[in-house]
mmCIF file of C-alpha atoms in Angstrom:
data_model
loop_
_atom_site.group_PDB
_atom_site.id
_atom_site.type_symbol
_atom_site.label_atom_id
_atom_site.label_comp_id
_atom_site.label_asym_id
_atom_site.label_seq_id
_atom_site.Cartn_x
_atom_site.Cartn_y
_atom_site.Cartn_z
ATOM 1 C CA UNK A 212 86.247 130.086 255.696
ATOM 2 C CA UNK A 213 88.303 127.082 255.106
ATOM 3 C CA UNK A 214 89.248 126.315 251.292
ATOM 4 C CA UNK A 215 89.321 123.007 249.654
ATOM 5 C CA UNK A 216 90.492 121.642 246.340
ATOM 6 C CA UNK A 217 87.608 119.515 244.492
ATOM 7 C CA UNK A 218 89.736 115.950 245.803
ATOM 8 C CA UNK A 219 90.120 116.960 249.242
ATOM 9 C CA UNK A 220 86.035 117.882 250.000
ATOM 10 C CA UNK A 221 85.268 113.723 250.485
ATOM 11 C CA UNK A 222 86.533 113.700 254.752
ATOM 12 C CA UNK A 223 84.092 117.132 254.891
ATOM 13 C CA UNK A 224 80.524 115.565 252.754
ATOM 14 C CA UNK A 225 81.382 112.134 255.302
ATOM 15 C CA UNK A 226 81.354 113.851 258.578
ATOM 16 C CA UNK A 227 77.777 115.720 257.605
ATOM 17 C CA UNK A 228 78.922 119.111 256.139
ATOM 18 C CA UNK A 229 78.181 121.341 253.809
ATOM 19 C CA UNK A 230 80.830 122.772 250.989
ATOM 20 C CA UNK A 231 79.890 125.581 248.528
ATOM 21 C CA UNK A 232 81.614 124.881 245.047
ATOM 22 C CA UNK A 233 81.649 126.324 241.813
ATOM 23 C CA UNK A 234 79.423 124.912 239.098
ATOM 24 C CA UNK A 235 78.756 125.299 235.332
ATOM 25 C CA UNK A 236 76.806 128.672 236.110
ATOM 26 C CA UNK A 237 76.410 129.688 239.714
ATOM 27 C CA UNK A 238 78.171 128.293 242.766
ATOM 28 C CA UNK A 239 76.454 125.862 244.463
ATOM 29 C CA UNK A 240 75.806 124.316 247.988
ATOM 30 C CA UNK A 241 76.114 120.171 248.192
ATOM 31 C CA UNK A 242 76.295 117.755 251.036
ATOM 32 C CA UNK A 243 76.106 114.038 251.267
ATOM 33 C CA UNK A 244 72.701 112.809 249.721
ATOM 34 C CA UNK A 245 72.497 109.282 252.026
ATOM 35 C CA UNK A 246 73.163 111.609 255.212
ATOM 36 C CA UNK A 247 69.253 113.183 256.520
ATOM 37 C CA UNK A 248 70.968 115.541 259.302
ATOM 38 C CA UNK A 249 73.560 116.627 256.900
ATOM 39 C CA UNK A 250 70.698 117.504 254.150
ATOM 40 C CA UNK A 251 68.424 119.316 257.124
ATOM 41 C CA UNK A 252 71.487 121.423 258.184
ATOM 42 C CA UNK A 253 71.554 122.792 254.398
ATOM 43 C CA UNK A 254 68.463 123.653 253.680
ATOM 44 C CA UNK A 255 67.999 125.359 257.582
ATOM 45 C CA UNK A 256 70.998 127.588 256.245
ATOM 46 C CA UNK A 257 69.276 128.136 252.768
ATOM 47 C CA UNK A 258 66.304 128.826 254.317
ATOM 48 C CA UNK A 259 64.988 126.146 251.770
ATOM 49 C CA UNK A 260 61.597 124.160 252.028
ATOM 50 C CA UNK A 261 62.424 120.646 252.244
ATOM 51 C CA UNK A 262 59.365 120.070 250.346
ATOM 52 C CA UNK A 263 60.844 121.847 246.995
ATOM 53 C CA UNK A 264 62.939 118.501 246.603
ATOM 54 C CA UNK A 265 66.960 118.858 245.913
ATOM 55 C CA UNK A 266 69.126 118.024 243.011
ATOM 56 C CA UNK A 267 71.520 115.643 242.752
ATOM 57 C CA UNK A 268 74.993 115.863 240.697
ATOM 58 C CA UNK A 269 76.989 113.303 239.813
ATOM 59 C CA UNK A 270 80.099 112.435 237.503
ATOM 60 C CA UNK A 271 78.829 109.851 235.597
ATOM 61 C CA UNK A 272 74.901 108.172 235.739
ATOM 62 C CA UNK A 273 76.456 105.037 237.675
ATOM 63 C CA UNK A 274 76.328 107.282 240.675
ATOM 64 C CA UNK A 275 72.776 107.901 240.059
ATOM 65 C CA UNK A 276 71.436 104.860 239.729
ATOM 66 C CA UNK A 277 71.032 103.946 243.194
ATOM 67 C CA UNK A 278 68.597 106.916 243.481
ATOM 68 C CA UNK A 279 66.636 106.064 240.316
ATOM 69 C CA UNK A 280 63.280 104.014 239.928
ATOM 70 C CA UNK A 281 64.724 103.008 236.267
ATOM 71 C CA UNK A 282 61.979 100.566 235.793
ATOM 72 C CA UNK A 283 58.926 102.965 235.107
ATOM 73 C CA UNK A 284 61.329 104.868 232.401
ATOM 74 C CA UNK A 285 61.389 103.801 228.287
ATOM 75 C CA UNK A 286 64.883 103.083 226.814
ATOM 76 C CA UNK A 287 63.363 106.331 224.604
ATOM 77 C CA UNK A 288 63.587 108.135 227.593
ATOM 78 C CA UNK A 289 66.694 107.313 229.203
ATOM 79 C CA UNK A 290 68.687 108.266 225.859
ATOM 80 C CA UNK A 291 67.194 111.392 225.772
ATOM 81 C CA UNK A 292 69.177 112.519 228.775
ATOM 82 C CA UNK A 293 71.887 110.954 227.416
ATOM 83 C CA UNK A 294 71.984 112.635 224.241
ATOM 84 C CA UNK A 295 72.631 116.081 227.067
ATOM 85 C CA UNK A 296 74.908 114.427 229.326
ATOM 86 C CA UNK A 297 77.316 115.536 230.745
ATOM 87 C CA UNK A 298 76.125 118.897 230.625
ATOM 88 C CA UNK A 299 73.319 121.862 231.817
ATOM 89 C CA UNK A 300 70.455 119.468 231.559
ATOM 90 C CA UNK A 301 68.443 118.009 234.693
ATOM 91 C CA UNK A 302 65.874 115.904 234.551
ATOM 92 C CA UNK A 303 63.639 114.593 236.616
ATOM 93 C CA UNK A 304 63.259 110.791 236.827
ATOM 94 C CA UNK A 305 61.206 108.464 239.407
ATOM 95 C CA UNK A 306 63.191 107.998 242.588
ATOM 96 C CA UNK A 307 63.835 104.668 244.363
ATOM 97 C CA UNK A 308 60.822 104.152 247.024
ATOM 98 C CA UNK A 309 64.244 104.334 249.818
ATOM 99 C CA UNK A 310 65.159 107.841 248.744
ATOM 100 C CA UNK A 311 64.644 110.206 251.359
ATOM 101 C CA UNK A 312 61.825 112.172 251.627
ATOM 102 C CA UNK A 313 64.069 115.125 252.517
ATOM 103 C CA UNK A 314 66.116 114.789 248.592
ATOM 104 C CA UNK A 315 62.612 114.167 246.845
ATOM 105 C CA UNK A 316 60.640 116.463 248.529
ATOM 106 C CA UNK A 317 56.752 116.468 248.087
ATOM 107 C CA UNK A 318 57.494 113.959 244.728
ATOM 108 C CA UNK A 319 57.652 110.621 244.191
ATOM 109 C CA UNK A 320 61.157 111.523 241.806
ATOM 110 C CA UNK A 321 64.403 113.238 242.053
ATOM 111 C CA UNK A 322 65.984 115.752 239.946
ATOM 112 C CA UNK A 323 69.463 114.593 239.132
ATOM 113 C CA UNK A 324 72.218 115.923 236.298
ATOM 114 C CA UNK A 325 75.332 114.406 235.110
ATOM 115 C CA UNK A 326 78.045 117.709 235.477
ATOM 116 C CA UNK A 327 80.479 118.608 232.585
ATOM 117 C CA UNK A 328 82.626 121.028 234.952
ATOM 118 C CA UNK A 329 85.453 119.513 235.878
ATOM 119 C CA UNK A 330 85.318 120.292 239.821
ATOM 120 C CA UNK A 331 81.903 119.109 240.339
ATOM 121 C CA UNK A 332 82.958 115.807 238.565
ATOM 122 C CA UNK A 333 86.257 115.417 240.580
ATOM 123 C CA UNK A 334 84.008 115.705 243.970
ATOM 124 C CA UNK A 335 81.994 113.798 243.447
ATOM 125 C CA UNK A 336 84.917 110.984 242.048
ATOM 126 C CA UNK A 337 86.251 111.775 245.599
ATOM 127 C CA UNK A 338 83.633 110.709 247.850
ATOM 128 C CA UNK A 339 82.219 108.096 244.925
ATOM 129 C CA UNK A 340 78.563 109.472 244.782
ATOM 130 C CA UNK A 341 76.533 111.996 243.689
ATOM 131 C CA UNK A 342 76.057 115.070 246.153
ATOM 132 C CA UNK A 343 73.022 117.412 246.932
ATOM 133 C CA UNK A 344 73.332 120.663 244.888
ATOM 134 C CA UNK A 345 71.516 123.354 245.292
ATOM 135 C CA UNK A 346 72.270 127.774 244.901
ATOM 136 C CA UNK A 347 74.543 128.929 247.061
ATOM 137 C CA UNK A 348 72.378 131.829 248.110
ATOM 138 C CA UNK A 349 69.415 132.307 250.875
ATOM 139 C CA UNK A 350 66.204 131.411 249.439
ATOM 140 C CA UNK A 351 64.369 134.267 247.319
ATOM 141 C CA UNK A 352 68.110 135.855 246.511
ATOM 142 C CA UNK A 353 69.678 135.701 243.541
ATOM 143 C CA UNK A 354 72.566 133.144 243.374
ATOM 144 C CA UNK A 355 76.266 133.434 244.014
ATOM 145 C CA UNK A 356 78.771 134.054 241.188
ATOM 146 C CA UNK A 357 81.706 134.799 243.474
ATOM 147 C CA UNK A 358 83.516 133.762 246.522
ATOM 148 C CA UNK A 359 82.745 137.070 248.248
ATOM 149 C CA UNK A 360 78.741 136.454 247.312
ATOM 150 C CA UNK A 361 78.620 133.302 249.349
ATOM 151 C CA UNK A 362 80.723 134.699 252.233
ATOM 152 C CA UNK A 363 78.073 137.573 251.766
ATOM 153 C CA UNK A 364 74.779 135.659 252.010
ATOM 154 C CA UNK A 365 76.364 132.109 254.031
ATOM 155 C CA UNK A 366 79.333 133.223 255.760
ATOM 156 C CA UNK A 367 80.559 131.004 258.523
ATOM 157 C CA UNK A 368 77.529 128.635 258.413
ATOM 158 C CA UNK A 369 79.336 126.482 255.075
ATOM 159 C CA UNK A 370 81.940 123.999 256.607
ATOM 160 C CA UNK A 371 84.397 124.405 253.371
ATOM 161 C CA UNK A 372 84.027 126.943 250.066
ATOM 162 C CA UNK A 373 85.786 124.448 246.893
ATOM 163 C CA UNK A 374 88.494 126.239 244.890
ATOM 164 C CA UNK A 375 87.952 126.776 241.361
ATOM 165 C CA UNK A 376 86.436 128.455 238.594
ATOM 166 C CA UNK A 377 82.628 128.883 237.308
ATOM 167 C CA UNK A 378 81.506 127.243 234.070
ATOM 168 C CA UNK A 379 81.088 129.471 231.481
ATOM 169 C CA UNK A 380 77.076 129.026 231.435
ATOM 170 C CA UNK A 381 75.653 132.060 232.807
ATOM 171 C CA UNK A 382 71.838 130.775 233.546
ATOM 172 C CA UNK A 383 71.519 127.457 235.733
ATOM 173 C CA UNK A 384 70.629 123.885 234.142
ATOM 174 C CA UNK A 385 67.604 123.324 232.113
ATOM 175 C CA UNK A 386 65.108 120.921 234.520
ATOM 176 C CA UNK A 387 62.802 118.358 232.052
ATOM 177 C CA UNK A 388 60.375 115.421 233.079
ATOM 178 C CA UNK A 389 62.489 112.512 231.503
ATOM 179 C CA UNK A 390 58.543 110.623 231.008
ATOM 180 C CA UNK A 391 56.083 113.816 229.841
ATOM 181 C CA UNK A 392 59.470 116.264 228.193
ATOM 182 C CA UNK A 393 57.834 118.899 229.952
ATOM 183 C CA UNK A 394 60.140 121.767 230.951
ATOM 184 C CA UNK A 395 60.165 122.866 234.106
ATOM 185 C CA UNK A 396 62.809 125.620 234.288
ATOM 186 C CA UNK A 397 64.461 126.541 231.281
ATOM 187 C CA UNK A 398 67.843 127.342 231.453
#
């Protein structure tokens, strides 16, 4: 399994592939969010519906933006995530009516977080947008904490595993409504 540093993962997310990568909590699968094929090939080795929608991470909301539908949320609202950023939080905002159906899922919004660990942030400052994340772990199994987990569950079917260390959360990110506040999965 080829291994990566957090700068070097931009040439793999361009040419369609898929990198597992340490997160706050869990490791995490991500792939380039403007790329359909590159999106299908992760959730086919998941073993995701696309219909559950995907999460986007990003190292700063700028990255986001082109993904958001910012015009049907309050000022209110938009601080409130904020006020959590960076950090565990993900909330779930109206998506731009361009966002593929294969990122949003059944929804008309998108599920994005601005990361506090330092590997997820450098990523995505290498290839200069957000990327899909997701559990590095088949669908219905419990998520990787270790290199030898994802080799365990995804083996050869990752293009590159991203050096580094886990976060010292221990449950994944907290998913709100940015418009109702209702919680969706606390973490």
């Amino acid at each position: 399994m080829l291994q990566v540093n957090p700068s070097e993962v931009s040439g793999i997310i361009e040419s369609g592939g898929v990198v597992a990568y340490p997160t706050e909590a869990v490791y995490g699968l991500g792939c380039d969010p403007d790329n359909d094929a590159a999106i299908e090939k992760l959730l086919a080795l998941k073993q995701r519906p696309w219909e559950k929608g995907l999460i986007l991470i990003a190292s700063g909301f700028d990255q986001l933006k082109p993904y958001l539908d910012l015009s049907r949320v309050t000022e209110d609202q938009l601080q409130a995530a904020f006020d959590k950023w960076p950090g565990p939080f993900t909330f779930v905002i109206p998506a731009q009516a361009g966002v593929s159906r294969m990122l949003r899922g059944g929804f008309d919004t998108i599920a994005v977080r601005v990361s506090v660990h330092e590997g997820v942030r450098a990523m995505c400052d290498a290839c200069q947008k957000p990327l899909v994340s997701t559990s590095a772990n088949l669908a219905g199994e419990p998520p990787a904490l270790t290199l030898d987990e994802v080799q365990t569950q995804l083996g050869d079917k990752i293009d590159a595993v991203v050096l580094g260390d886990l976060g010292p959360s221990r449950q994944p990110s907290t998913i709100i409504d940015i418009q109702t506040g209702h919680i969706f999965r606390q973490g």
